Amino acid sequence: MSETIPPTRRSAQDFETAVDSADRRVAAFDPHRRGPVEKLQHVLHSNPTLVPVIVLLGAVAVFGVVSGSKFFSAFNLTLIMQQVSIIGILAAAQSLIVLTAGIDLSVAAIMVLMSVIAGNLAVYSGVPAFLALIIAFVGGTAAGMFNGFLVTRVKLPPFITTLGTWSIFYALNLWLSGAQSIRSQDIDSAAPLLKVFGETIAIGPARITYGSILMVLVFLVLWYMLNRTAWGRHVYAVGDDAEAAELAGIRTGRTLMSVYALAGFVCGIAAWASIGRVGSISPQAFYEGNLQSITAVVIGGISLFGGRGSILGALFGALIVGVFQSGLRLAGVDVLWQVFAIGWLIIIAVAIDQWIRKVSA
């Protein structure tokens, strides 16, 4: 008579048999092969500065062929640097705000207001030029903090906030100056330090202004702060997703306030450089500086949605605008069509940014 296997023993044997015969392969997904276009999209997403660099090199090559030796002359290349130096510094300040998913329409107004304050103090009030500049830097920082207070504490949208403060700063500018310019000869006699960034140094056949060197230094310092410090990582985190950043322990309000304050300080630096660039102090100078700074930022590949892009892109964006204007002018193109071309550059740059953003969608 055969032995009867207990149910518990039988189930154990069945289990061991089933395990021995089971498929031991782990779950796997079919590999997704990226096409050339998708690979390019991922490369540009990982290197946001690559697009403006390519555009800049392409523009230099095209206008070099069209205009010949005139475009590559030392005089023309240094002239481009001089022309974009002030807008470049403003673009650096604008980049800080845009990286936090904001926008600042008051950067140029802050710059002009601080130049008027420094000029009035140094030329008309007898304040030492160095002290007048310190007051302008503090004033620029305070103006930026005022914007930051309205955004972080009052919870107003950055666009509306800075649109309002642009009018406030511009009105203060006209009131303090009496809508009158401070002449170059008055600055030379009372406070020549205010015009130091308009002076040039000779490097071979090229003559480079101290203002151009200042612009590059501002970008390098801000690049280091954004890429090599914890503060910079917080700025990118807030711009990418403010709620997630706050859940991660980042004090988003304090970070935003520091960004607006630093942007205001950079505008104070731009005020000093603008006096040397123009040679005088006019309350109506750089009226379109706000839009021009945004143009440089957008063309430079910094996303208007925040959290993506390199501040060096804004430098390349400013240079791209300068190269286009210089190249088209040497080619005999009317100013009207120069503005037309810059407009298309902005639209194309935003379209490329939208396309690149699909990678992270």
CSV table of C-alpha atoms in Angstrom, one decimal:
chain,number,residue,atom,x,y,z
A,1,MET,CA,0.0,0.0,0.0
A,2,SER,CA,1.5,3.4,-1.1
A,3,GLU,CA,2.4,6.0,1.5
A,4,THR,CA,-0.1,8.9,1.7
A,5,ILE,CA,1.7,12.2,1.5
A,6,PRO,CA,0.3,14.7,4.0
A,7,PRO,CA,-1.2,17.9,2.5
A,8,THR,CA,1.4,20.1,4.2
A,9,ARG,CA,4.3,18.0,2.9
A,10,ARG,CA,2.8,17.9,-0.6
A,11,SER,CA,2.4,21.6,-0.9
A,12,ALA,CA,6.0,22.1,0.2
A,13,GLN,CA,7.2,19.7,-2.5
A,14,ASP,CA,5.1,21.4,-5.1
A,15,PHE,CA,6.4,24.8,-4.1
A,16,GLU,CA,10.1,23.6,-4.4
A,17,THR,CA,9.4,22.1,-7.8
A,18,ALA,CA,7.7,25.3,-9.0
A,19,VAL,CA,10.6,27.4,-7.8
A,20,ASP,CA,13.1,25.2,-9.5
A,21,SER,CA,11.3,25.4,-12.8
A,22,ALA,CA,10.4,29.1,-12.6
A,23,ASP,CA,11.8,31.7,-15.1
A,24,ARG,CA,14.7,33.4,-13.3
A,25,ARG,CA,14.9,36.4,-15.6
A,26,VAL,CA,14.2,39.8,-14.1
A,27,ALA,CA,11.8,42.3,-15.5
A,28,ALA,CA,13.3,44.5,-18.2
A,29,PHE,CA,12.1,47.3,-20.4
A,30,ASP,CA,12.7,47.6,-24.0
A,31,PRO,CA,15.7,50.0,-24.6
A,32,HIS,CA,14.6,53.3,-26.1
A,33,ARG,CA,17.0,54.5,-28.8
A,34,ARG,CA,17.1,58.2,-29.2
A,35,GLY,CA,17.1,59.7,-32.6
A,36,PRO,CA,19.5,62.4,-33.7
A,37,VAL,CA,17.0,65.2,-33.0
A,38,GLU,CA,16.3,63.8,-29.5
A,39,LYS,CA,20.0,63.5,-28.7
A,40,LEU,CA,20.5,67.1,-29.8
A,41,GLN,CA,17.6,68.1,-27.6
A,42,HIS,CA,19.2,66.4,-24.5
A,43,VAL,CA,22.6,67.9,-25.2
A,44,LEU,CA,21.1,71.4,-25.4
A,45,HIS,CA,19.1,70.8,-22.2
A,46,SER,CA,22.3,69.7,-20.4
A,47,ASN,CA,24.3,72.6,-21.8
A,48,PRO,CA,22.0,75.7,-22.0
A,49,THR,CA,24.9,78.0,-22.9
A,50,LEU,CA,25.7,76.0,-26.1
A,51,VAL,CA,22.9,77.6,-28.2
A,52,PRO,CA,24.0,81.2,-27.7
A,53,VAL,CA,27.6,80.2,-28.3
A,54,ILE,CA,26.8,78.6,-31.6
A,55,VAL,CA,24.7,81.5,-32.6
A,56,LEU,CA,27.4,84.0,-31.7
A,57,LEU,CA,30.1,82.1,-33.6
A,58,GLY,CA,27.7,81.7,-36.6
A,59,ALA,CA,26.9,85.4,-36.6
A,60,VAL,CA,30.6,86.4,-36.4
A,61,ALA,CA,31.4,84.0,-39.3
A,62,VAL,CA,28.5,85.3,-41.5
A,63,PHE,CA,29.1,89.0,-40.9
A,64,GLY,CA,32.9,88.4,-41.3
A,65,VAL,CA,32.2,87.1,-44.8
A,66,VAL,CA,29.7,89.8,-45.6
A,67,SER,CA,31.6,92.8,-44.2
A,68,GLY,CA,35.2,91.5,-44.6
A,69,SER,CA,38.1,93.0,-42.8
A,70,LYS,CA,36.0,95.9,-41.5
A,71,PHE,CA,34.1,93.6,-39.1
A,72,PHE,CA,37.2,91.9,-37.8
A,73,SER,CA,39.1,95.1,-37.3
A,74,ALA,CA,40.3,95.8,-33.7
A,75,PHE,CA,38.4,99.0,-33.7
A,76,ASN,CA,35.0,97.4,-34.6
A,77,LEU,CA,35.4,94.4,-32.2
A,78,THR,CA,36.3,96.7,-29.2
A,79,LEU,CA,33.5,99.0,-30.2
A,80,ILE,CA,31.0,96.1,-29.9
A,81,MET,CA,32.3,95.4,-26.4
A,82,GLN,CA,31.9,99.1,-25.4
A,83,GLN,CA,28.4,99.2,-26.8
A,84,VAL,CA,27.1,96.2,-25.0
A,85,SER,CA,28.9,96.8,-21.7
A,86,ILE,CA,26.1,98.6,-19.9
A,87,ILE,CA,23.3,96.4,-21.2
A,88,GLY,CA,25.5,93.4,-20.4
A,89,ILE,CA,25.8,94.4,-16.7
A,90,LEU,CA,22.0,95.1,-16.6
A,91,ALA,CA,21.5,91.7,-18.2
A,92,ALA,CA,23.5,90.1,-15.4
A,93,ALA,CA,21.2,91.7,-12.9
A,94,GLN,CA,18.2,90.6,-14.9
A,95,SER,CA,19.5,87.1,-15.1
A,96,LEU,CA,19.4,86.7,-11.4
A,97,ILE,CA,15.7,87.6,-11.3
A,98,VAL,CA,14.8,85.5,-14.3
A,99,LEU,CA,16.5,82.4,-12.8
A,100,THR,CA,14.0,82.6,-10.0
A,101,ALA,CA,11.1,82.6,-12.5
A,102,GLY,CA,10.6,86.3,-12.1
A,103,ILE,CA,11.3,89.4,-14.3
A,104,ASP,CA,12.5,92.9,-13.5
A,105,LEU,CA,11.3,95.8,-15.5
A,106,SER,CA,13.0,98.4,-13.3
A,107,VAL,CA,16.7,97.5,-13.7
A,108,ALA,CA,17.5,100.4,-16.0
A,109,ALA,CA,15.4,102.8,-13.9
A,110,ILE,CA,17.4,101.9,-10.8
A,111,MET,CA,20.6,102.3,-12.7
A,112,VAL,CA,19.8,105.8,-14.0
A,113,LEU,CA,18.4,106.9,-10.6
A,114,MET,CA,21.6,105.8,-8.9
A,115,SER,CA,23.7,107.6,-11.5
A,116,VAL,CA,21.7,110.8,-10.9
A,117,ILE,CA,22.1,110.4,-7.1
A,118,ALA,CA,25.8,109.9,-7.3
A,119,GLY,CA,26.2,112.8,-9.8
A,120,ASN,CA,24.2,115.3,-7.7
A,121,LEU,CA,26.0,114.4,-4.6
A,122,ALA,CA,29.5,114.5,-6.1
A,123,VAL,CA,29.1,117.4,-8.5
A,124,TYR,CA,26.6,119.7,-6.8
A,125,SER,CA,26.7,118.8,-3.1
A,126,GLY,CA,30.5,118.5,-2.6
A,127,VAL,CA,30.3,114.9,-1.4
A,128,PRO,CA,33.5,113.0,-2.2
A,129,ALA,CA,33.1,110.9,-5.3
A,130,PHE,CA,34.0,107.7,-3.5
A,131,LEU,CA,31.4,108.3,-0.8
A,132,ALA,CA,28.8,109.3,-3.5
A,133,LEU,CA,29.4,106.0,-5.2
A,134,ILE,CA,29.0,104.0,-1.9
A,135,ILE,CA,25.7,105.8,-1.4
A,136,ALA,CA,24.6,104.8,-5.0
A,137,PHE,CA,25.5,101.2,-4.3
A,138,VAL,CA,23.5,101.2,-1.1
A,139,GLY,CA,20.6,102.9,-2.8
A,140,GLY,CA,20.6,100.3,-5.6
A,141,THR,CA,20.6,97.5,-3.1
A,142,ALA,CA,17.7,99.2,-1.2
A,143,ALA,CA,15.7,99.6,-4.4
A,144,GLY,CA,16.2,95.9,-5.2
A,145,MET,CA,15.2,95.0,-1.6
A,146,PHE,CA,12.0,97.1,-2.1
A,147,ASN,CA,11.2,95.0,-5.1
A,148,GLY,CA,11.9,91.9,-3.2
A,149,PHE,CA,9.7,93.0,-0.3
A,150,LEU,CA,6.8,93.5,-2.6
A,151,VAL,CA,7.3,90.1,-4.2
A,152,THR,CA,8.1,88.0,-1.1
A,153,ARG,CA,6.0,89.7,1.6
A,154,VAL,CA,3.2,91.4,-0.2
A,155,LYS,CA,3.0,88.5,-2.6
A,156,LEU,CA,2.7,90.6,-5.8
A,157,PRO,CA,3.7,89.1,-9.2
A,158,PRO,CA,7.2,90.2,-10.2
A,159,PHE,CA,6.0,91.6,-13.5
A,160,ILE,CA,3.4,93.9,-12.0
A,161,THR,CA,5.7,94.8,-9.1
A,162,THR,CA,8.6,96.0,-11.2
A,163,LEU,CA,6.3,97.6,-13.7
A,164,GLY,CA,5.1,99.8,-10.9
A,165,THR,CA,8.5,100.5,-9.4
A,166,TRP,CA,9.9,101.3,-12.8
A,167,SER,CA,7.4,104.3,-12.9
A,168,ILE,CA,8.3,105.2,-9.3
A,169,PHE,CA,12.1,105.1,-9.9
A,170,TYR,CA,11.7,107.0,-13.1
A,171,ALA,CA,9.6,109.7,-11.5
A,172,LEU,CA,12.1,110.1,-8.7
A,173,ASN,CA,14.9,110.3,-11.2
A,174,LEU,CA,13.2,113.2,-13.0
A,175,TRP,CA,12.4,114.9,-9.7
A,176,LEU,CA,16.0,114.7,-8.3
A,177,SER,CA,17.6,115.8,-11.6
A,178,GLY,CA,15.0,118.4,-12.4
A,179,ALA,CA,15.0,116.7,-15.9
A,180,GLN,CA,18.4,118.2,-16.4
A,181,SER,CA,21.6,116.5,-17.4
A,182,ILE,CA,24.9,116.9,-15.6
A,183,ARG,CA,27.5,117.9,-18.2
A,184,SER,CA,30.7,116.1,-18.9
A,185,GLN,CA,32.9,119.1,-18.1
A,186,ASP,CA,31.2,119.5,-14.7
A,187,ILE,CA,32.0,115.9,-13.9
A,188,ASP,CA,35.6,116.2,-15.0
A,189,SER,CA,36.2,119.2,-12.8
A,190,ALA,CA,34.3,118.0,-9.6
A,191,ALA,CA,34.3,114.2,-9.7
A,192,PRO,CA,36.5,112.6,-12.4
A,193,LEU,CA,36.3,109.2,-10.5
A,194,LEU,CA,32.7,108.9,-11.8
A,195,LYS,CA,34.0,108.6,-15.4
A,196,VAL,CA,36.8,106.1,-14.7
A,197,PHE,CA,35.1,103.3,-16.6
A,198,GLY,CA,35.1,105.3,-19.8
A,199,GLU,CA,38.8,105.3,-19.9
A,200,THR,CA,40.6,102.9,-22.2
A,201,ILE,CA,43.7,100.7,-22.2
A,202,ALA,CA,45.7,99.7,-25.2
A,203,ILE,CA,46.1,96.0,-25.9
A,204,GLY,CA,48.0,95.9,-29.2
A,205,PRO,CA,45.9,97.7,-31.8
A,206,ALA,CA,42.7,97.3,-29.7
A,207,ARG,CA,41.6,99.9,-27.1
A,208,ILE,CA,39.4,98.4,-24.4
A,209,THR,CA,37.5,100.4,-21.9
A,210,TYR,CA,37.5,99.6,-18.2
A,211,GLY,CA,33.8,99.3,-18.5
A,212,SER,CA,34.1,96.3,-20.8
A,213,ILE,CA,36.5,94.7,-18.4
A,214,LEU,CA,34.0,95.4,-15.5
A,215,MET,CA,31.2,93.7,-17.4
A,216,VAL,CA,33.2,90.5,-17.8
A,217,LEU,CA,34.3,90.6,-14.1
A,218,VAL,CA,30.7,91.0,-13.0
A,219,PHE,CA,29.6,88.0,-15.0
A,220,LEU,CA,32.5,85.8,-13.7
A,221,VAL,CA,31.8,86.7,-10.1
A,222,LEU,CA,28.1,86.0,-10.4
A,223,TRP,CA,28.8,82.7,-12.3
A,224,TYR,CA,31.0,81.6,-9.4
A,225,MET,CA,28.3,82.5,-6.9
A,226,LEU,CA,25.6,80.7,-8.8
A,227,ASN,CA,27.6,77.6,-9.5
A,228,ARG,CA,30.0,77.1,-6.6
A,229,THR,CA,28.0,78.2,-3.5
A,230,ALA,CA,25.0,76.8,-1.6
A,231,TRP,CA,23.3,80.1,-2.2
A,232,GLY,CA,23.5,79.6,-6.0
A,233,ARG,CA,22.0,76.1,-5.7
A,234,HIS,CA,19.2,77.6,-3.7
A,235,VAL,CA,18.5,80.2,-6.4
A,236,TYR,CA,18.2,77.5,-9.1
A,237,ALA,CA,16.0,75.4,-6.8
A,238,VAL,CA,13.6,78.2,-6.1
A,239,GLY,CA,13.4,79.0,-9.7
A,240,ASP,CA,12.7,75.4,-10.7
A,241,ASP,CA,10.0,74.7,-8.1
A,242,ALA,CA,9.6,77.1,-5.2
A,243,GLU,CA,7.2,74.8,-3.3
A,244,ALA,CA,9.6,71.8,-3.6
A,245,ALA,CA,12.5,74.0,-2.5
A,246,GLU,CA,10.6,75.1,0.6
A,247,LEU,CA,9.7,71.5,1.5
A,248,ALA,CA,13.4,70.7,1.1
A,249,GLY,CA,14.2,73.2,3.8
A,250,ILE,CA,15.2,76.2,1.7
A,251,ARG,CA,14.0,79.5,3.0
A,252,THR,CA,12.6,80.7,-0.3
A,253,GLY,CA,11.6,84.1,0.9
A,254,ARG,CA,15.1,84.9,2.2
A,255,THR,CA,16.6,83.6,-1.0
A,256,LEU,CA,14.4,85.7,-3.2
A,257,MET,CA,15.1,88.8,-1.1
A,258,SER,CA,18.8,88.3,-1.4
A,259,VAL,CA,18.5,87.9,-5.2
A,260,TYR,CA,16.6,91.1,-5.6
A,261,ALA,CA,19.0,92.9,-3.3
A,262,LEU,CA,22.0,91.6,-5.3
A,263,ALA,CA,20.3,92.6,-8.6
A,264,GLY,CA,19.9,96.1,-7.2
A,265,PHE,CA,23.5,96.3,-6.2
A,266,VAL,CA,24.6,95.2,-9.7
A,267,CYS,CA,22.4,98.0,-11.0
A,268,GLY,CA,24.4,100.4,-8.8
A,269,ILE,CA,27.6,99.1,-10.4
A,270,ALA,CA,26.0,99.6,-13.8
A,271,ALA,CA,25.2,103.2,-12.8
A,272,TRP,CA,28.9,103.9,-12.2
A,273,ALA,CA,29.9,102.3,-15.5
A,274,SER,CA,27.2,104.1,-17.5
A,275,ILE,CA,28.6,107.5,-16.5
A,276,GLY,CA,31.9,106.6,-18.0
A,277,ARG,CA,30.2,105.2,-21.1
A,278,VAL,CA,28.0,108.2,-21.9
A,279,GLY,CA,30.4,110.8,-20.5
A,280,SER,CA,27.5,112.7,-18.8
A,281,ILE,CA,24.6,111.9,-16.6
A,282,SER,CA,21.2,112.1,-18.3
A,283,PRO,CA,17.9,111.3,-16.5
A,284,GLN,CA,16.5,110.0,-19.8
A,285,ALA,CA,19.4,107.7,-20.7
A,286,PHE,CA,19.0,104.0,-21.3
A,287,TYR,CA,15.2,104.4,-21.5
A,288,GLU,CA,14.9,101.0,-23.3
A,289,GLY,CA,17.5,99.3,-21.1
A,290,ASN,CA,14.9,97.1,-19.4
A,291,LEU,CA,13.8,95.5,-22.6
A,292,GLN,CA,17.3,95.3,-23.9
A,293,SER,CA,18.5,93.5,-20.8
A,294,ILE,CA,15.6,91.0,-21.2
A,295,THR,CA,16.5,90.5,-24.8
A,296,ALA,CA,20.1,89.6,-23.9
A,297,VAL,CA,18.8,87.1,-21.2
A,298,VAL,CA,16.3,85.4,-23.5
A,299,ILE,CA,18.8,85.2,-26.5
A,300,GLY,CA,21.4,83.9,-24.0
A,301,GLY,CA,19.3,80.8,-23.3
A,302,ILE,CA,18.1,81.5,-19.8
A,303,SER,CA,14.6,80.1,-19.4
A,304,LEU,CA,11.9,82.6,-18.6
A,305,PHE,CA,10.3,79.9,-16.6
A,306,GLY,CA,13.2,79.9,-14.1
A,307,GLY,CA,15.6,77.3,-12.8
A,308,ARG,CA,17.5,76.7,-16.0
A,309,GLY,CA,20.3,78.4,-17.8
A,310,SER,CA,23.8,79.9,-17.2
A,311,ILE,CA,24.3,83.5,-16.4
A,312,LEU,CA,27.2,83.5,-18.9
A,313,GLY,CA,24.5,83.0,-21.5
A,314,ALA,CA,23.3,86.5,-20.9
A,315,LEU,CA,26.8,87.8,-21.7
A,316,PHE,CA,26.7,85.8,-25.0
A,317,GLY,CA,23.2,87.1,-25.6
A,318,ALA,CA,24.4,90.7,-25.2
A,319,LEU,CA,27.3,90.1,-27.5
A,320,ILE,CA,25.0,88.5,-30.1
A,321,VAL,CA,22.9,91.6,-30.2
A,322,GLY,CA,26.0,93.8,-30.5
A,323,VAL,CA,27.4,91.6,-33.3
A,324,PHE,CA,24.1,91.7,-35.2
A,325,GLN,CA,23.8,95.4,-34.9
A,326,SER,CA,27.4,96.0,-35.9
A,327,GLY,CA,27.3,93.5,-38.8
A,328,LEU,CA,24.0,94.8,-40.2
A,329,ARG,CA,25.2,98.4,-39.9
A,330,LEU,CA,28.5,97.6,-41.8
A,331,ALA,CA,26.4,95.9,-44.4
A,332,GLY,CA,24.4,99.0,-44.9
A,333,VAL,CA,21.1,97.7,-43.5
A,334,ASP,CA,18.8,100.4,-42.2
A,335,VAL,CA,18.3,100.6,-38.4
A,336,LEU,CA,14.6,99.7,-38.9
A,337,TRP,CA,15.6,96.3,-40.2
A,338,GLN,CA,18.2,95.8,-37.5
A,339,VAL,CA,15.4,96.1,-34.9
A,340,PHE,CA,13.3,93.7,-37.1
A,341,ALA,CA,16.1,91.1,-37.0
A,342,ILE,CA,16.6,91.4,-33.2
A,343,GLY,CA,12.8,90.8,-32.8
A,344,TRP,CA,13.1,87.6,-34.7
A,345,LEU,CA,16.1,86.6,-32.6
A,346,ILE,CA,13.9,86.9,-29.5
A,347,ILE,CA,11.1,84.8,-30.9
A,348,ILE,CA,13.4,82.1,-32.1
A,349,ALA,CA,15.2,82.0,-28.8
A,350,VAL,CA,12.0,81.5,-26.8
A,351,ALA,CA,10.8,78.9,-29.3
A,352,ILE,CA,14.1,76.9,-28.9
A,353,ASP,CA,13.8,77.2,-25.1
A,354,GLN,CA,10.2,75.8,-25.2
A,355,TRP,CA,11.5,72.9,-27.4
A,356,ILE,CA,14.4,72.1,-25.1
A,357,ARG,CA,12.1,72.2,-22.0
A,358,LYS,CA,10.1,69.2,-23.4
A,359,VAL,CA,13.0,67.0,-22.2
A,360,SER,CA,12.1,67.7,-18.6
A,361,ALA,CA,8.3,67.6,-19.2
